GROMACS .gro file of C-alpha atoms in nm:
model
  234
    1ARG     CA    1   0.595  -2.416  -0.311
    2ARG     CA    2   0.668  -2.100  -0.341
    3LYS     CA    3   1.001  -1.916  -0.397
    4ASN     CA    4   1.070  -1.541  -0.393
    5GLU     CA    5   1.430  -1.397  -0.356
    6ASN     CA    6   1.471  -0.989  -0.351
    7ARG     CA    7   1.760  -0.773  -0.443
    8ALA     CA    8   1.792  -0.411  -0.353
    9VAL     CA    9   1.996  -0.142  -0.336
   10PHE     CA   10   1.955   0.178  -0.132
   11ALA     CA   11   2.099   0.542  -0.082
   12GLN     CA   12   2.066   0.847   0.089
   13LEU     CA   13   2.231   1.196   0.074
   14GLN     CA   14   2.147   1.441   0.336
   15TYR     CA   15   2.272   1.840   0.299
   16ASP     CA   16   2.249   2.126   0.592
   17PHE     CA   17   2.174   2.417   0.418
   18THR     CA   18   2.172   2.602   0.721
   19PRO     CA   19   2.186   2.493   1.099
   20ALA     CA   20   1.822   2.449   1.146
   21PHE     CA   21   1.714   2.365   0.771
   22SER     CA   22   1.843   2.011   0.603
   23ALA     CA   23   1.696   1.828   0.308
   24SER     CA   24   1.756   1.426   0.236
   25VAL     CA   25   1.736   1.272  -0.103
   26GLU     CA   26   1.694   0.855  -0.097
   27ALA     CA   27   1.658   0.595  -0.378
   28ARG     CA   28   1.579   0.247  -0.356
   29TRP     CA   29   1.623  -0.018  -0.662
   30ALA     CA   30   1.458  -0.335  -0.632
   31GLU     CA   31   1.404  -0.661  -0.790
   32ASP     CA   32   1.187  -0.941  -0.678
   33GLU     CA   33   1.193  -1.272  -0.851
   34LYS     CA   34   0.894  -1.465  -0.792
   35GLU     CA   35   0.818  -1.844  -0.858
   36VAL     CA   36   0.564  -2.083  -0.825
   37LEU     CA   37   0.715  -2.475  -0.808
   38GLY     CA   38   0.619  -2.816  -0.721
   39ALA     CA   39   0.505  -3.122  -0.878
   40SER     CA   40   0.117  -3.077  -0.847
   41SER     CA   41   0.156  -2.683  -0.922
   42ARG     CA   42   0.199  -2.543  -1.299
   43PRO     CA   43   0.561  -2.363  -1.290
   44ALA     CA   44   0.550  -1.998  -1.345
   45LYS     CA   45   0.856  -1.748  -1.255
   46GLU     CA   46   0.884  -1.326  -1.320
   47THR     CA   47   1.087  -1.051  -1.214
   48PHE     CA   48   0.986  -0.741  -1.079
   49SER     CA   49   1.146  -0.422  -1.067
   50SER     CA   50   1.112  -0.103  -0.925
   51PHE     CA   51   1.299   0.259  -0.854
   52THR     CA   52   1.149   0.422  -0.511
   53PRO     CA   53   1.253   0.788  -0.443
   54ARG     CA   54   1.201   1.012  -0.154
   55LEU     CA   55   1.239   1.359  -0.046
   56SER     CA   56   1.236   1.538   0.306
   57LEU     CA   57   1.258   1.863   0.416
   58GLN     CA   58   1.324   1.955   0.793
   59TYR     CA   59   1.327   2.279   0.949
   60GLN     CA   60   1.422   2.314   1.308
   61LEU     CA   61   1.161   2.546   1.462
   62THR     CA   62   1.328   2.597   1.769
   63LYS     CA   63   1.512   2.359   2.035
   64ASP     CA   64   1.239   2.178   2.116
   65TRP     CA   65   1.031   2.157   1.789
   66MET     CA   66   1.070   2.028   1.421
   67LEU     CA   67   0.883   2.066   1.135
   68TYR     CA   68   0.888   1.860   0.825
   69GLY     CA   69   0.781   1.752   0.491
   70LEU     CA   70   0.827   1.483   0.235
   71VAL     CA   71   0.766   1.357  -0.109
   72ALA     CA   72   0.786   0.953  -0.127
   73GLU     CA   73   0.708   0.676  -0.376
   74GLY     CA   74   0.613   0.321  -0.259
   75ASN     CA   75   0.533  -0.001  -0.437
   76LYS     CA   76   0.432  -0.367  -0.355
   77PRO     CA   77   0.506  -0.584  -0.635
   78GLY     CA   78   0.330  -0.794  -0.847
   79ASP     CA   79   0.232  -1.140  -0.794
   80PHE     CA   80   0.056  -1.469  -0.907
   81ASN     CA   81  -0.268  -1.582  -0.781
   82THR     CA   82  -0.098  -1.943  -0.674
   83ALA     CA   83  -0.460  -2.061  -0.591
   84LEU     CA   84  -0.509  -2.094  -0.971
   85TYR     CA   85  -0.186  -2.265  -0.999
   86SER     CA   86  -0.246  -2.611  -0.817
   87ARG     CA   87  -0.370  -2.857  -1.088
   88ALA     CA   88  -0.589  -3.020  -0.806
   89LEU     CA   89  -0.797  -2.689  -0.744
   90ALA     CA   90  -0.837  -2.587  -1.121
   91ASN     CA   91  -0.820  -2.791  -1.392
   92ASP     CA   92  -0.658  -2.692  -1.722
   93ALA     CA   93  -0.951  -2.533  -1.913
   94THR     CA   94  -1.026  -2.314  -1.583
   95PHE     CA   95  -0.684  -2.179  -1.564
   96ALA     CA   96  -0.652  -2.093  -1.954
   97SER     CA   97  -0.997  -1.949  -1.936
   98LEU     CA   98  -0.884  -1.713  -1.595
   99SER     CA   99  -0.527  -1.652  -1.725
  100ALA     CA  100  -0.688  -1.500  -2.043
  101GLN     CA  101  -0.883  -1.267  -1.870
  102GLY     CA  102  -0.554  -1.173  -1.657
  103LEU     CA  103  -0.688  -1.302  -1.308
  104ASP     CA  104  -0.367  -1.589  -1.294
  105ARG     CA  105  -0.142  -1.282  -1.134
  106VAL     CA  106  -0.184  -0.953  -0.975
  107ALA     CA  107   0.029  -0.646  -1.109
  108GLU     CA  108   0.250  -0.397  -0.901
  109GLU     CA  109   0.095  -0.151  -0.703
  110GLU     CA  110   0.216   0.214  -0.662
  111GLN     CA  111   0.199   0.481  -0.427
  112ARG     CA  112   0.313   0.876  -0.407
  113THR     CA  113   0.273   1.033  -0.055
  114TYR     CA  114   0.271   1.367   0.006
  115GLU     CA  115   0.332   1.462   0.398
  116LEU     CA  116   0.365   1.751   0.627
  117GLY     CA  117   0.387   1.714   1.018
  118ALA     CA  118   0.570   1.856   1.333
  119LYS     CA  119   0.733   1.673   1.620
  120GLY     CA  120   0.852   1.814   1.958
  121SER     CA  121   0.827   1.862   2.352
  122MET     CA  122   0.779   2.069   2.595
  123LEU     CA  123   0.837   2.083   2.979
  124ASP     CA  124   1.127   1.936   2.960
  125GLY     CA  125   1.048   1.656   2.767
  126ARG     CA  126   0.734   1.542   3.021
  127ILE     CA  127   0.538   1.635   2.713
  128ALA     CA  128   0.614   1.494   2.366
  129GLY     CA  129   0.375   1.466   2.022
  130SER     CA  130   0.393   1.458   1.685
  131PHE     CA  131   0.127   1.580   1.427
  132ASP     CA  132   0.091   1.522   1.043
  133VAL     CA  133  -0.145   1.532   0.756
  134PHE     CA  134  -0.086   1.342   0.446
  135TYR     CA  135  -0.236   1.286   0.087
  136ILE     CA  136  -0.185   0.955  -0.103
  137SER     CA  137  -0.253   0.880  -0.467
  138TRP     CA  138  -0.273   0.482  -0.495
  139PHE     CA  139  -0.262   0.316  -0.828
  140ASP     CA  140  -0.380  -0.046  -0.914
  141GLN     CA  141  -0.420  -0.121  -0.552
  142ALA     CA  142  -0.525  -0.536  -0.489
  143LEU     CA  143  -0.852  -0.599  -0.343
  144THR     CA  144  -0.981  -0.956  -0.318
  145ARG     CA  145  -1.250  -1.143  -0.478
  146SER     CA  146  -1.393  -1.468  -0.505
  147ILE     CA  147  -1.409  -1.667  -0.861
  148ASP     CA  148  -1.550  -1.964  -0.965
  149VAL     CA  149  -1.326  -2.272  -1.055
  150VAL     CA  150  -1.369  -2.613  -1.146
  151SER     CA  151  -1.143  -2.848  -1.021
  152ALA     CA  152  -0.938  -3.140  -1.175
  153ALA     CA  153  -1.204  -3.371  -1.033
  154GLY     CA  154  -1.492  -3.173  -1.225
  155VAL     CA  155  -1.615  -3.014  -0.918
  156ARG     CA  156  -1.683  -2.648  -0.897
  157GLY     CA  157  -1.592  -2.418  -0.619
  158LEU     CA  158  -1.498  -2.087  -0.550
  159ALA     CA  159  -1.112  -1.963  -0.507
  160GLN     CA  160  -0.988  -1.601  -0.339
  161VAL     CA  161  -0.767  -1.411  -0.590
  162LEU     CA  162  -0.626  -1.037  -0.580
  163VAL     CA  163  -0.730  -0.768  -0.869
  164ASN     CA  164  -0.636  -0.466  -0.935
  165ALA     CA  165  -0.837  -0.161  -0.887
  166GLY     CA  166  -0.778   0.131  -1.100
  167LYS     CA  167  -0.691   0.422  -0.899
  168SER     CA  168  -0.784   0.554  -0.537
  169HIS     CA  169  -0.676   0.845  -0.303
  170VAL     CA  170  -0.625   0.883   0.079
  171VAL     CA  171  -0.650   1.201   0.295
  172GLY     CA  172  -0.608   1.186   0.665
  173THR     CA  173  -0.417   1.299   0.970
  174GLU     CA  174  -0.216   1.148   1.285
  175LEU     CA  175  -0.182   1.296   1.618
  176GLU     CA  176   0.012   1.131   1.909
  177VAL     CA  177   0.101   1.263   2.244
  178SER     CA  178   0.260   1.120   2.489
  179ALA     CA  179   0.292   1.272   2.879
  180LYS     CA  180   0.519   1.174   3.165
  181PRO     CA  181   0.322   1.358   3.489
  182VAL     CA  182   0.508   1.185   3.753
  183ASP     CA  183   0.787   0.910   3.741
  184HIS     CA  184   0.761   0.589   3.659
  185LEU     CA  185   0.405   0.658   3.486
  186THR     CA  186   0.361   0.737   3.114
  187LEU     CA  187   0.045   0.799   2.958
  188SER     CA  188  -0.041   0.788   2.543
  189LEU     CA  189  -0.278   0.888   2.326
  190ALA     CA  190  -0.276   0.788   1.939
  191TYR     CA  191  -0.569   0.882   1.684
  192GLY     CA  192  -0.527   0.838   1.315
  193LEU     CA  193  -0.809   0.960   1.013
  194ALA     CA  194  -0.795   0.801   0.678
  195ARG     CA  195  -1.049   0.841   0.412
  196ALA     CA  196  -0.956   0.638   0.146
  197VAL     CA  197  -1.192   0.665  -0.145
  198LEU     CA  198  -1.201   0.471  -0.514
  199ASP     CA  199  -1.136   0.654  -0.838
  200GLU     CA  200  -1.163   0.405  -1.068
  201TYR     CA  201  -1.306   0.107  -1.048
  202ASN     CA  202  -1.551  -0.101  -1.211
  203ASP     CA  203  -1.602  -0.481  -1.072
  204ASP     CA  204  -1.892  -0.701  -1.025
  205ASP     CA  205  -1.862  -0.777  -0.660
  206ILE     CA  206  -1.852  -0.424  -0.587
  207ALA     CA  207  -2.196  -0.400  -0.485
  208ILE     CA  208  -2.174  -0.578  -0.200
  209ALA     CA  209  -1.835  -0.487  -0.117
  210THR     CA  210  -1.861  -0.069  -0.097
  211GLY     CA  211  -2.245  -0.061  -0.092
  212VAL     CA  212  -2.290   0.045  -0.472
  213THR     CA  213  -2.646   0.029  -0.555
  214ASP     CA  214  -2.580  -0.149  -0.876
  215PRO     CA  215  -2.651  -0.527  -0.812
  216LEU     CA  216  -2.769  -0.563  -1.237
  217LEU     CA  217  -2.436  -0.422  -1.342
  218LEU     CA  218  -2.604  -0.150  -1.523
  219ASN     CA  219  -2.340   0.084  -1.486
  220GLY     CA  220  -2.106  -0.171  -1.472
  221GLY     CA  221  -2.054  -0.157  -1.116
  222ASN     CA  222  -1.871   0.162  -1.119
  223ALA     CA  223  -1.733   0.219  -0.736
  224ARG     CA  224  -1.632   0.572  -0.829
  225GLY     CA  225  -1.668   0.781  -0.543
  226ARG     CA  226  -1.730   0.520  -0.255
  227ALA     CA  227  -1.471   0.461   0.036
  228LEU     CA  228  -1.214   0.173  -0.007
  229PRO     CA  229  -1.367  -0.147   0.150
  230PHE     CA  230  -1.206  -0.294   0.437
  231ALA     CA  231  -1.014   0.001   0.533
  232PRO     CA  232  -1.163   0.179   0.849
  233LYS     CA  233  -1.156   0.552   0.837
  234HIS     CA  234  -1.072   0.606   1.228
   0.00000   0.00000   0.00000
């Protein structure tokens, strides 16, 4: 069984420098307390804290069009790989070995995002749209992999766990357009492009996940420059 408790404080301050130009600063402090419970589980408890600010600027170019830019930090709290905490799925020797490798839990993920965009409408609001470009620095993102475990009954099997990759970045753009040619009819179009690339990651599953031609791990399974697995580009 799991018990998760989240506490957070959020604050925002906005200031209008001119009727057309404004800025806002936001900040969120959060604390996640996570616990593994149950008679058939190994008990565990840990608290993860984070501070995530955001700065955004807005400029009203015309009555109908607004330009904006922002810099923001985000996170996903750390967690336990709870499958390994089941005494039935993983015996004590297996759990001790995997814990020594740090595979019993996953660390916090962090992101820093930079974004520029525009939003607006024309023809009395019958056509509206938004466009943005963004860049994301991503640290310690969690990827899924399979590991060997031996159960309490001595049976060998596989368990799915999350592991932290070193570093990645994402470059992309988004476009949304909606039109109302006649009353009672609305047409919409949306497109997103995100090129996600691994900057630092060595792992023995990476040959399959990203196409690295290093099945014998002669280069340590180095996936630098490869596309992030299981993330669509379009």
